[in-house]
mmCIF file of C-alpha atoms in Angstrom:
data_model
loop_
_atom_site.group_PDB
_atom_site.id
_atom_site.type_symbol
_atom_site.label_atom_id
_atom_site.label_comp_id
_atom_site.label_asym_id
_atom_site.label_seq_id
_atom_site.Cartn_x
_atom_site.Cartn_y
_atom_site.Cartn_z
ATOM 1 C CA MET A 249 0.000 0.000 0.000
ATOM 2 C CA THR A 250 1.456 3.357 -1.044
ATOM 3 C CA PHE A 251 1.898 6.248 1.354
ATOM 4 C CA ARG A 252 -0.736 8.248 -0.530
ATOM 5 C CA MET A 253 -3.237 5.394 -0.250
ATOM 6 C CA ILE A 254 -2.506 5.025 3.459
ATOM 7 C CA ARG A 255 -3.248 8.732 3.923
ATOM 8 C CA LEU A 256 -6.550 8.351 2.044
ATOM 9 C CA VAL A 257 -7.564 5.368 4.179
ATOM 10 C CA VAL A 258 -6.705 7.221 7.380
ATOM 11 C CA ALA A 259 -8.631 10.279 6.206
ATOM 12 C CA ALA A 260 -11.660 8.180 5.335
ATOM 13 C CA ALA A 261 -11.543 6.485 8.726
ATOM 14 C CA ALA A 262 -11.394 9.875 10.428
ATOM 15 C CA ILE A 263 -14.466 11.038 8.518
ATOM 16 C CA LEU A 264 -16.376 7.908 9.492
ATOM 17 C CA ALA A 265 -15.314 8.301 13.116
ATOM 18 C CA ALA A 266 -16.603 11.868 13.114
ATOM 19 C CA VAL A 267 -20.105 10.691 12.198
ATOM 20 C CA PRO A 268 -21.954 9.457 15.314
ATOM 21 C CA ALA A 269 -23.037 5.814 15.184
ATOM 22 C CA PHE A 270 -26.572 6.940 15.984
ATOM 23 C CA ALA A 271 -26.831 9.459 13.111
ATOM 24 C CA LEU A 272 -30.019 8.913 11.140
ATOM 25 C CA GLY A 273 -30.290 8.908 7.374
ATOM 26 C CA ILE A 274 -33.939 9.959 7.485
ATOM 27 C CA ASP A 275 -35.840 13.054 8.538
ATOM 28 C CA ARG A 276 -39.122 13.829 10.281
ATOM 29 C CA ASP A 277 -41.163 13.678 7.076
ATOM 30 C CA ASP A 278 -39.730 10.266 6.126
ATOM 31 C CA PHE A 279 -40.545 8.819 9.516
ATOM 32 C CA LYS A 280 -44.005 10.381 9.626
ATOM 33 C CA THR A 281 -44.760 8.867 6.209
ATOM 34 C CA TYR A 282 -43.488 5.491 7.405
ATOM 35 C CA LEU A 283 -45.696 5.488 10.498
ATOM 36 C CA GLU A 284 -48.750 6.715 8.618
ATOM 37 C CA THR A 285 -48.233 3.950 6.066
ATOM 38 C CA ARG A 286 -47.916 1.407 8.870
ATOM 39 C CA ASP A 287 -51.263 2.565 10.239
ATOM 40 C CA ALA A 288 -52.869 2.601 6.789
ATOM 41 C CA LEU A 289 -51.807 -0.990 6.156
ATOM 42 C CA LYS A 290 -53.916 -2.014 9.161
ATOM 43 C CA ASP A 291 -57.070 -0.510 7.646
ATOM 44 C CA GLU A 292 -59.666 -3.164 6.804
ATOM 45 C CA ARG A 293 -60.212 -1.701 3.357
ATOM 46 C CA VAL A 294 -56.501 -1.943 2.583
ATOM 47 C CA GLN A 295 -56.310 -5.446 4.030
ATOM 48 C CA LYS A 296 -58.931 -6.578 1.480
ATOM 49 C CA MET A 297 -56.757 -5.454 -1.441
ATOM 50 C CA PRO A 298 -54.251 -7.759 -3.146
ATOM 51 C CA GLU A 299 -50.907 -7.225 -1.395
ATOM 52 C CA ALA A 300 -49.215 -5.872 -4.524
ATOM 53 C CA GLN A 301 -51.763 -3.051 -4.727
ATOM 54 C CA ARG A 302 -51.544 -1.824 -1.149
ATOM 55 C CA ILE A 303 -48.432 0.371 -1.210
ATOM 56 C CA PRO A 304 -49.260 1.969 -4.606
ATOM 57 C CA LYS A 305 -52.792 2.730 -3.401
ATOM 58 C CA ILE A 306 -51.642 4.240 -0.100
ATOM 59 C CA ALA A 307 -48.995 6.244 -1.946
ATOM 60 C CA SER A 308 -51.560 7.677 -4.361
ATOM 61 C CA VAL A 309 -54.412 8.365 -1.944
ATOM 62 C CA ASN A 310 -52.541 9.355 1.241
ATOM 63 C CA PHE A 311 -49.394 11.034 -0.081
ATOM 64 C CA LYS A 312 -50.042 11.969 -3.716
ATOM 65 C CA MET A 313 -46.920 10.126 -4.816
ATOM 66 C CA LYS A 314 -46.047 7.024 -6.801
ATOM 67 C CA GLY A 315 -45.733 3.622 -5.203
ATOM 68 C CA ASP A 316 -42.007 3.325 -5.864
ATOM 69 C CA GLN A 317 -41.429 6.697 -4.180
ATOM 70 C CA LEU A 318 -43.231 5.553 -1.067
ATOM 71 C CA GLN A 319 -41.424 2.223 -1.129
ATOM 72 C CA ARG A 320 -38.045 3.995 -1.170
ATOM 73 C CA ILE A 321 -39.036 5.959 1.936
ATOM 74 C CA LEU A 322 -40.200 2.776 3.679
ATOM 75 C CA ASP A 323 -36.951 1.044 2.765
ATOM 76 C CA LYS A 324 -34.895 3.932 4.153
ATOM 77 C CA VAL A 325 -36.669 3.761 7.489
ATOM 78 C CA GLU A 326 -36.426 -0.023 7.606
ATOM 79 C CA ALA A 327 -32.685 0.304 6.988
ATOM 80 C CA GLU A 328 -32.539 2.372 10.198
ATOM 81 C CA GLY A 329 -34.231 -0.438 12.123
ATOM 82 C CA GLY A 330 -37.855 0.578 11.667
ATOM 83 C CA GLU A 331 -39.791 2.186 14.485
ATOM 84 C CA LYS A 332 -37.712 0.675 17.294
ATOM 85 C CA GLY A 333 -34.383 1.379 15.611
ATOM 86 C CA VAL A 334 -35.252 4.991 14.890
ATOM 87 C CA ALA A 335 -36.478 5.529 18.448
ATOM 88 C CA GLN A 336 -33.290 4.032 19.880
ATOM 89 C CA LYS A 337 -30.955 6.000 17.602
ATOM 90 C CA SER A 338 -32.836 9.236 18.260
ATOM 91 C CA GLN A 339 -32.678 8.636 21.999
ATOM 92 C CA GLU A 340 -28.954 7.912 21.839
ATOM 93 C CA ALA A 341 -28.389 11.071 19.781
ATOM 94 C CA LEU A 342 -30.291 13.156 22.319
ATOM 95 C CA GLN A 343 -28.566 11.617 25.317
ATOM 96 C CA GLY A 344 -25.198 12.177 23.683
ATOM 97 C CA ALA A 345 -25.923 15.809 22.834
ATOM 98 C CA LEU A 346 -27.438 16.686 26.206
ATOM 99 C CA SER A 347 -24.768 14.835 28.177
ATOM 100 C CA ALA A 348 -22.148 16.983 26.447
ATOM 101 C CA THR A 349 -23.624 20.025 28.218
ATOM 102 C CA SER A 350 -23.702 21.118 31.847
ATOM 103 C CA PHE A 351 -26.844 18.979 32.240
ATOM 104 C CA LYS A 352 -24.911 15.710 32.149
ATOM 105 C CA ASP A 353 -25.515 14.938 35.833
ATOM 106 C CA LYS A 354 -28.954 16.573 35.960
ATOM 107 C CA LEU A 355 -30.761 14.512 33.335
ATOM 108 C CA LYS A 356 -33.341 12.159 34.789
ATOM 109 C CA GLU A 357 -35.023 10.875 31.654
ATOM 110 C CA VAL A 358 -34.810 11.139 27.873
ATOM 111 C CA LYS A 359 -37.537 9.188 26.095
ATOM 112 C CA VAL A 360 -38.568 9.221 22.435
ATOM 113 C CA ASP A 361 -42.166 8.107 21.892
ATOM 114 C CA THR A 362 -42.619 6.864 18.317
ATOM 115 C CA GLY A 363 -46.050 5.375 18.950
ATOM 116 C CA SER A 364 -47.724 7.855 16.603
ATOM 117 C CA PRO A 365 -46.677 9.838 13.504
ATOM 118 C CA HIS A 366 -46.392 12.911 15.732
ATOM 119 C CA VAL A 367 -43.268 11.895 17.636
ATOM 120 C CA VAL A 368 -42.965 13.310 21.148
ATOM 121 C CA THR A 369 -39.717 13.348 23.109
ATOM 122 C CA TYR A 370 -39.743 13.720 26.896
ATOM 123 C CA ILE A 371 -36.816 15.348 28.675
ATOM 124 C CA LYS A 372 -36.808 15.424 32.467
ATOM 125 C CA TRP A 373 -34.088 17.128 34.459
ATOM 126 C CA VAL A 374 -33.228 18.455 37.912
ATOM 127 C CA ALA A 375 -33.518 22.207 37.495
ATOM 128 C CA ASP A 376 -32.318 25.336 39.212
ATOM 129 C CA GLU A 377 -35.687 26.811 40.205
ATOM 130 C CA ALA A 378 -34.550 30.361 39.554
ATOM 131 C CA ASN A 379 -33.305 29.554 36.053
ATOM 132 C CA VAL A 380 -35.815 27.056 34.702
ATOM 133 C CA GLU A 381 -36.594 29.095 31.585
ATOM 134 C CA ALA A 382 -32.933 29.461 30.648
ATOM 135 C CA GLU A 383 -32.230 25.781 31.229
ATOM 136 C CA ALA A 384 -35.328 24.763 29.253
ATOM 137 C CA ALA A 385 -34.300 27.007 26.359
ATOM 138 C CA LEU A 386 -30.817 25.492 26.228
ATOM 139 C CA LEU A 387 -32.152 21.940 26.471
ATOM 140 C CA ALA A 388 -34.661 22.624 23.708
ATOM 141 C CA LEU A 389 -31.981 24.145 21.485
ATOM 142 C CA LYS A 390 -29.578 21.216 21.919
ATOM 143 C CA ALA A 391 -32.335 18.610 21.580
ATOM 144 C CA GLY A 392 -33.731 20.207 18.443
ATOM 145 C CA ALA A 393 -30.297 20.211 16.823
ATOM 146 C CA ALA A 394 -29.570 16.594 17.737
ATOM 147 C CA ASP A 395 -32.861 14.932 16.839
ATOM 148 C CA LYS A 396 -34.328 14.555 13.336
ATOM 149 C CA VAL A 397 -37.681 12.876 13.918
ATOM 150 C CA THR A 398 -39.291 14.549 16.952
ATOM 151 C CA SER A 399 -42.233 16.865 16.312
ATOM 152 C CA THR A 400 -42.722 18.049 19.900
ATOM 153 C CA PHE A 401 -40.376 18.180 22.886
ATOM 154 C CA PHE A 402 -41.948 17.914 26.338
ATOM 155 C CA LEU A 403 -39.655 19.397 28.979
ATOM 156 C CA TRP A 404 -40.180 18.484 32.603
ATOM 157 C CA ALA A 405 -38.258 20.270 35.359
ATOM 158 C CA VAL A 406 -38.102 18.826 38.875
ATOM 159 C CA ASP A 407 -36.273 19.780 42.043
ATOM 160 C CA ALA A 408 -33.664 17.647 43.808
ATOM 161 C CA ALA A 409 -36.416 15.769 45.666
ATOM 162 C CA GLY A 410 -38.228 14.954 42.430
ATOM 163 C CA ASN A 411 -41.075 17.403 42.921
ATOM 164 C CA ASP A 412 -42.581 19.029 39.841
ATOM 165 C CA LEU A 413 -41.426 22.567 39.171
ATOM 166 C CA TRP A 414 -42.362 23.248 35.560
ATOM 167 C CA ARG A 415 -43.646 21.402 32.506
ATOM 168 C CA ALA A 416 -43.923 22.717 28.970
ATOM 169 C CA LYS A 417 -44.049 21.719 25.311
ATOM 170 C CA ILE A 418 -42.209 23.194 22.359
ATOM 171 C CA GLY A 419 -42.456 22.335 18.676
ATOM 172 C CA ALA A 420 -39.230 21.065 17.114
ATOM 173 C CA ASP A 421 -39.287 23.836 14.495
ATOM 174 C CA ARG A 422 -39.486 26.478 17.221
ATOM 175 C CA THR A 423 -36.251 25.293 18.816
ATOM 176 C CA GLN A 424 -34.412 26.710 15.796
ATOM 177 C CA ARG A 425 -35.424 30.216 16.851
ATOM 178 C CA ILE A 426 -33.345 29.994 20.035
ATOM 179 C CA LYS A 427 -29.846 31.487 19.905
ATOM 180 C CA GLU A 428 -27.543 30.154 22.587
ATOM 181 C CA ASP A 429 -25.708 33.440 23.096
ATOM 182 C CA ARG A 430 -28.993 35.249 23.807
ATOM 183 C CA ILE A 431 -30.513 32.781 26.272
ATOM 184 C CA ALA A 432 -29.277 34.647 29.325
ATOM 185 C CA ASP A 433 -30.962 37.843 28.106
ATOM 186 C CA TRP A 434 -34.119 36.475 26.486
ATOM 187 C CA ALA A 435 -35.012 33.231 28.301
ATOM 188 C CA LYS A 436 -37.616 34.788 30.614
ATOM 189 C CA THR A 437 -39.009 37.217 28.065
ATOM 190 C CA ARG A 438 -38.809 36.199 24.415
ATOM 191 C CA TYR A 439 -37.889 32.505 24.513
ATOM 192 C CA VAL A 440 -40.397 31.465 27.153
ATOM 193 C CA ARG A 441 -43.107 32.449 24.671
ATOM 194 C CA LEU A 442 -41.948 29.663 22.370
ATOM 195 C CA PHE A 443 -43.156 27.135 24.956
ATOM 196 C CA GLU A 444 -46.679 26.026 25.762
ATOM 197 C CA ILE A 445 -46.533 25.842 29.561
ATOM 198 C CA ASP A 446 -48.593 23.061 31.120
ATOM 199 C CA LYS A 447 -47.584 23.593 34.728
ATOM 200 C CA ASP A 448 -45.586 26.051 36.819
ATOM 201 C CA ASN A 449 -45.417 25.144 40.506
ATOM 202 C CA ARG A 450 -42.836 27.705 41.472
ATOM 203 C CA GLY A 451 -43.768 30.353 44.007
#
């Protein structure tokens, strides 16, 4: 093996090493289409069709696309391990991203629920009561950047004893509007408006 070839092999290995093992080759729309197709295949009317007609029919009626287009999307998701594989890889991506922050020892739970086409991810952490909004904004920002299939993030802040402090939802698209260098200034004014607050038990 020549020196030049050795350098190319090393460079290729470095590129592969830089890509996380949990990185997904699909996006939210792919996964949503996959789950909606899964549900459609359970429909009694679809079950009565010859098997070869089911995917083309679902593609045409549900997604306004051709059968082979839908099949390629299904194959991509299956290559990621289907519903369970995508959930696991997304969860690993989130845990990796959030553990690389100051929240590493504060995270209590990270769970990706892929039970419906609208994927919800739950993030529970031990919060500083005085800075819940800032911590939630940072968690939402990091989670939104790390995950490709979640539609809604549900953030759940608790105190050291496990008591509820604050719960809120934020759409994945809204996380992109958070700028990390402005969290300290805008968390309690502008960024808190991005959340739909379900509960605030703080005094």
